[in-house]
C-alpha cells in the first residue's frame, strides 16, 4: 500500500443523513464525499442548519449515516451496531463539546478517568494516564474539584483532557469556544494548536472565522452539501 | 473479569452518589420496600413458628404408631352421625391384636377421663386421668424423669398405682419427693411410682403434662363412663411395613368385631400421617394467603421503585448521553441502573429486617420461633430480586437511548 492510503483516517463516500419530520424528509447531509489525512487540522464551517453537527456526529460514530460508506482508519463503520460503535468512540475518538458535558457529580480526576474505565484499563494505569492528561491541560492543582467549582475555560480543559486520555485517532470539537469568552476561547485554541503540533488529527466545527483561522483546511457546508473545501494559507498564530 | 469488577465498582459508586443526591426521594421510595420486606419477614417468621409448634406437638405421636379408635382423624365430612353410632373399641380388641399381630412391636390400650387430683390440702382440678396398659412408654414419646412406670403385672392386676405428669407433680409436690406418696385421684387413693419428663402441649391445646396415668383395669373399675370406648395404640416393627401393618390390624379388628365381609369397617386406624396431611392442607392455605397478601405490599413497593427509576433515567438522560459518547456500551448503562435500583431495595430490605427483628421476638412469646437466619437471607435475596426486576425496564430503556438525542437533552 502506498503512503497516501496509509495515512487516510477518515473516508466519506456519498454520505447522506435523512431525518423524517412529520411528512417531510430533511436531508441534513446530502451526498458528502471527502477524506481527511492523519495530522490534518480541519475546520468545518457553514451557517446554522447546514449539517455541521450531523456530520460531526457521524464522524464521531455517535450516529450512523442513512446511506453511503464511512471508513475510519480503514474499517467500514457505516453499519456497525451500537456496542461496536461505542468501542470505536472509546478508542478512536475524543470529543470536546460546546457545553463541556462533564459529569457534574464527579471530580476532575474521575471525569478524565471515565473513558479508561469503559476501555477496561486497570486502575493503576488509569490513574497514571489520567494524571498525565490533566497535567497536559494544566489543571493538576484542581484534580479533586467538581465541575461547578471550575471556570468555563477550566471545564473545557477538563473535557480536552478527557478527550486526550485514550490517545484517540481524532479529536472532534463541536463549537468548543461557543460558551467561552474570547480570552479563554483563545487559550483553548492555543491548546488545540499545540496538540496538533504534537501529531494529533483535529476536526473543529465552528461558524466563527476567528476560530476557523487556526485550522489548515476549511470545509464549508451549505444545505448538507460541501460548498467549498480549501487549504488555508495565512494561518493565525497566537503568540 | 477485572473489567467487569471495575464496571461494577463504577456502578456502585454512581448508585450511591445518586441515592445520596436524592435523599428525601430515596427514603420515600424505599419506604415501600421496607414495609414490604417487614411484612413478608414477619409472615414468614409466623409461618415458620406455626410449623415448628406443629412438629414439636407431633413428636408425641410417633410416625410408626397407629391409633385404633372409633373416630377417624382429619375431615369427617357429613358422616358425623355414622361415626357416632359406631360400636366402641373394646379392650378385647387390644388383647386380640396383641395375640395375633406379627407386625406389631407393642400394643397399648388407653382411655381418659377428667378428674380432680388431691394430695393433702393441695388440689389440681381438671386433670386428664389416663387408664393405660404397661406398654405406654413404647407406644408414645413419653419418658419417665424419675421413679418408674408401672409393670405389666401391676396393670393386669389393676393395682392402685400411678405415674404423674410434670405439671401435676409440680403442683402437688412443690417441695417434696412424690415417689411413694399416696394421692387422691377422683377420690380414690393411688400410690405415685414415677414422674414423667415435661412434654409440652399437643397442637397448642391440651397439656400433656397435666395428666395422671393409672393401670387401665383399675381405671375400668373406678372412672369408667357409660360408653367406655378405648383407643389402642400399636407401634409397628418398622415404618417401611406401615401399610402391611395397617392391613394386618384391620383384619384382626374385623374378626374381633365379627364383621361380615360385606360390612364396612366400624373403626378407624389413624396415624400421624393424617394429621400431617390435614395440617399441610390448612397450613399451606394459610401460608399461601398470608404470603400473597404480604407479597402484594412488596409488589407495590417494587412498582414505586420502578417509577422512581424511570424518573431517574429521564433526569439523567444527558449523563447517559455523555457516558455513551465516551464509550460506555449498553451493558454498562444497564448494569448501572440495575445496581442503583437493587441498592435502593437492598437498603430497604436491610432496614425492614432491622425493624422486623424486635417484632419477631414478640411473635416468639406465643410461637416457638425466633427469626431464623434463612428468612433473613431470603428476605435480602428477595429485596435485591425485586430491585433487579423493577429496575429492569427503566435500565433497559436507558441502555437503548440514542447518544445524539440524549446529549441534546436538557
Ligand atoms: N434529530 C433530528 N431530527 C430532525 N431533524 C434534525 C435532527 N437533527 C438535525 N436535524 C436537521 O438537520 C439539519 C442539520 O442540522 P445540524 O447538523 O444540527 O446543523 P448545524 O449543526 O450546522 O447547525 C437541520 O435542518 C436540522 O433541523
Ligand atoms: Mg450544530
Coordinates of C-alpha atoms in Angstrom, one line a residue, chain A:
Chain A
X1 CA 0.0 0.0 0.0
X2 CA 1.2 3.5 -0.7
X3 CA 1.8 6.2 1.8
X4 CA -1.3 8.2 0.8
X5 CA -3.8 5.5 1.6
X6 CA -2.0 4.5 4.8
X7 CA -2.4 7.9 6.3
X8 CA -6.1 8.4 5.4
X9 CA -8.0 8.5 8.7
X10 CA -11.5 9.4 7.5
X11 CA -13.0 8.5 4.2
X12 CA -16.6 9.6 3.4
X13 CA -18.2 8.3 0.2
X14 CA -21.5 9.8 -0.7
X15 CA -22.8 10.0 2.9
X16 CA -26.4 11.0 3.4
X17 CA -28.4 11.6 6.5
X18 CA -32.2 12.0 6.2
X19 CA -34.5 12.9 9.1
X20 CA -38.2 12.2 8.8
X21 CA -40.0 15.1 10.4
X22 CA -43.7 14.6 10.1
X23 CA -44.4 14.0 6.4
X24 CA -41.3 15.9 5.4
X25 CA -37.8 14.5 4.8
X26 CA -34.9 16.7 6.0
X27 CA -31.7 16.0 4.1
X28 CA -29.3 17.0 6.8
X29 CA -26.4 15.6 4.8
X30 CA -26.9 15.2 1.1
X31 CA -24.1 13.2 -0.5
X32 CA -20.9 14.1 1.2
X33 CA -17.6 12.7 -0.1
X34 CA -14.3 13.7 1.4
X35 CA -11.1 12.4 3.0
X36 CA -9.1 13.5 6.0
X37 CA -5.5 12.5 6.4
X38 CA -3.5 11.9 9.6
X39 CA -2.4 15.1 11.4
X40 CA -4.8 17.3 9.5
X41 CA -6.4 20.3 11.3
X42 CA -9.8 20.8 9.7
X43 CA -12.5 23.4 10.4
X44 CA -16.0 22.5 9.3
X45 CA -17.9 25.7 8.7
X46 CA -21.3 26.8 7.5
X47 CA -24.4 28.6 8.6
X48 CA -26.8 27.2 11.2
X49 CA -28.7 24.2 10.0
X50 CA -26.2 23.4 7.2
X51 CA -25.4 20.0 8.7
X52 CA -22.2 20.6 10.7
X53 CA -23.3 18.8 13.8
X54 CA -24.8 16.0 11.9
X55 CA -21.6 15.4 10.1
X56 CA -19.6 15.6 13.3
X57 CA -21.9 13.0 14.9
X58 CA -21.3 10.6 12.0
X59 CA -17.6 11.2 12.0
X60 CA -17.6 10.6 15.8
X61 CA -19.6 7.4 15.4
X62 CA -22.4 8.8 17.6
X63 CA -24.8 8.3 14.7
X64 CA -24.9 6.3 11.5
X65 CA -25.5 7.6 8.0
X66 CA -28.7 6.8 6.2
X67 CA -26.7 5.8 3.2
X68 CA -23.1 5.9 2.0
X69 CA -19.8 4.5 3.1
X70 CA -17.7 5.6 6.1
X71 CA -14.2 4.2 6.6
X72 CA -12.4 5.1 9.8
X73 CA -8.7 4.0 9.9
X74 CA -9.5 1.6 7.0
X75 CA -12.5 0.0 8.9
X76 CA -16.0 0.3 7.5
X77 CA -18.1 1.7 10.3
X78 CA -21.2 2.7 8.4
X79 CA -23.3 -0.2 9.5
X80 CA -21.8 -1.3 12.8
X81 CA -24.1 -2.0 15.8
X82 CA -24.4 0.2 18.9
X83 CA -21.8 -1.6 21.0
X84 CA -19.2 -1.8 18.3
X85 CA -19.6 1.9 17.7
X86 CA -19.3 2.5 21.5
X87 CA -15.9 0.7 21.4
X88 CA -14.8 2.8 18.4
X89 CA -15.8 6.0 20.2
X90 CA -13.9 4.9 23.3
X91 CA -10.7 4.0 21.5
X92 CA -10.5 6.2 18.4
X93 CA -12.5 9.4 19.1
X94 CA -12.0 12.2 21.6
X95 CA -15.0 14.5 21.9
X96 CA -15.0 18.1 23.0
X97 CA -18.5 19.7 23.2
X98 CA -19.7 23.2 23.3
X99 CA -21.4 22.6 26.6
X100 CA -18.4 20.7 28.1
X101 CA -20.6 17.7 29.0
X102 CA -18.8 16.8 32.2
X103 CA -20.3 14.6 34.9
X104 CA -21.4 17.1 37.5
X105 CA -21.1 14.8 40.5
X106 CA -17.6 13.6 39.7
X107 CA -14.4 15.4 40.3
X108 CA -11.8 16.2 37.6
X109 CA -9.8 13.1 38.0
X110 CA -12.8 10.8 37.8
X111 CA -14.2 12.6 34.7
X112 CA -10.9 12.1 32.9
X113 CA -10.6 8.5 34.1
X114 CA -14.0 7.5 32.8
X115 CA -13.1 6.6 29.2
X116 CA -10.4 4.4 30.6
X117 CA -12.8 2.6 32.9
X118 CA -15.0 1.9 29.9
X119 CA -11.9 0.9 27.9
X120 CA -11.1 -1.7 30.6
X121 CA -7.8 -0.2 31.7
X122 CA -6.6 -1.3 35.2
X123 CA -6.8 1.3 38.0
X124 CA -3.1 2.0 38.5
X125 CA -2.5 2.5 34.8
X126 CA -5.7 4.5 34.6
X127 CA -4.7 6.9 37.4
X128 CA -1.3 7.4 35.7
X129 CA -2.8 8.2 32.3
X130 CA -5.5 10.5 33.7
X131 CA -3.0 12.5 35.8
X132 CA -0.8 12.9 32.7
X133 CA -3.7 14.2 30.6
X134 CA -4.7 16.6 33.4
X135 CA -1.2 17.8 33.7
X136 CA -1.2 18.2 29.9
X137 CA -4.0 20.8 30.1
X138 CA -2.5 22.4 33.2
X139 CA -5.1 21.5 35.9
X140 CA -3.1 19.4 38.2
X141 CA -3.9 21.7 41.1
X142 CA -7.6 21.2 40.5
X143 CA -7.7 17.5 40.3
X144 CA -10.2 16.9 43.0
X145 CA -12.5 19.8 42.2
X146 CA -16.0 19.2 40.9
X147 CA -17.0 20.9 37.6
X148 CA -19.2 23.5 39.4
X149 CA -16.0 24.6 41.2
X150 CA -14.3 25.4 38.0
X151 CA -14.5 28.3 35.5
X152 CA -15.8 27.7 31.9
X153 CA -12.3 27.6 30.4
X154 CA -11.1 25.2 33.1
X155 CA -14.1 22.9 32.4
X156 CA -13.3 22.9 28.8
X157 CA -9.7 21.9 29.6
X158 CA -11.1 19.0 31.6
X159 CA -13.1 18.0 28.6
X160 CA -10.0 18.2 26.4
X161 CA -8.1 16.1 28.9
X162 CA -10.9 13.5 28.9
X163 CA -10.8 13.5 25.1
X164 CA -7.0 13.1 25.0
X165 CA -6.6 10.5 27.7
X166 CA -7.2 7.4 25.5
X167 CA -4.8 8.8 22.8
X168 CA -7.5 8.7 20.1
X169 CA -7.0 8.8 16.4
X170 CA -9.1 12.0 16.1
X171 CA -10.1 14.9 18.3
X172 CA -13.6 16.2 17.5
X173 CA -14.6 19.6 18.8
X174 CA -18.1 20.9 18.1
X175 CA -18.0 24.7 18.7
X176 CA -15.5 24.3 21.6
X177 CA -15.3 28.0 22.3
X178 CA -19.0 28.7 21.8
X179 CA -19.7 29.1 25.6
X180 CA -16.4 30.9 26.4
X181 CA -15.3 34.5 26.3
X182 CA -12.7 35.5 23.7
X183 CA -9.7 35.3 26.0
X184 CA -10.4 31.8 27.4
X185 CA -11.6 30.8 23.9
X186 CA -8.2 31.7 22.6
X187 CA -6.5 29.8 25.4
X188 CA -8.4 26.6 24.4
X189 CA -7.5 27.2 20.7
X190 CA -3.8 27.5 21.7
X191 CA -4.2 24.2 23.4
X192 CA -5.6 22.7 20.2
X193 CA -2.7 24.2 18.2
X194 CA -0.2 22.6 20.5
X195 CA -2.0 19.2 20.3
X196 CA -1.9 19.5 16.6
X197 CA 1.8 20.2 16.5
X198 CA 2.3 17.1 18.6
X199 CA 0.7 15.0 15.9
X200 CA -3.0 14.8 16.7
X201 CA -5.7 14.9 14.0
X202 CA -8.2 17.6 14.8
X203 CA -11.6 18.3 13.4
X204 CA -13.3 21.5 14.6
X205 CA -16.8 22.7 14.0
X206 CA -17.3 26.4 14.1
X207 CA -19.1 29.2 12.5
X208 CA -16.6 31.8 13.6
X209 CA -13.9 32.9 11.1
X210 CA -11.6 33.9 14.0
X211 CA -11.6 30.3 15.3
X212 CA -11.5 28.6 11.9
X213 CA -8.3 30.5 11.1
X214 CA -6.4 28.1 13.4
X215 CA -7.1 25.2 11.0
X216 CA -5.1 24.3 7.9
X217 CA -8.1 23.3 6.0
X218 CA -11.6 24.6 5.8
X219 CA -14.7 22.7 4.7
X220 CA -17.8 24.8 4.1
X221 CA -21.2 23.2 4.2
X222 CA -24.5 24.5 2.9
X223 CA -27.8 22.6 2.9
X224 CA -26.0 19.3 3.6
X225 CA -23.6 19.6 0.7
X226 CA -19.9 20.6 0.6
X227 CA -19.8 24.1 -0.9
X228 CA -16.1 24.7 -0.6
X229 CA -13.0 22.7 0.6
X230 CA -9.8 24.7 0.7
X231 CA -6.3 24.8 2.4
X232 CA -5.6 28.0 4.4
X233 CA -2.5 30.0 3.5
X234 CA -2.2 32.7 6.1
X235 CA -2.9 30.9 9.4
X236 CA -3.2 33.0 12.5
X237 CA -0.6 32.1 15.1
X238 CA -1.3 33.3 18.7
X239 CA 1.9 34.3 20.4

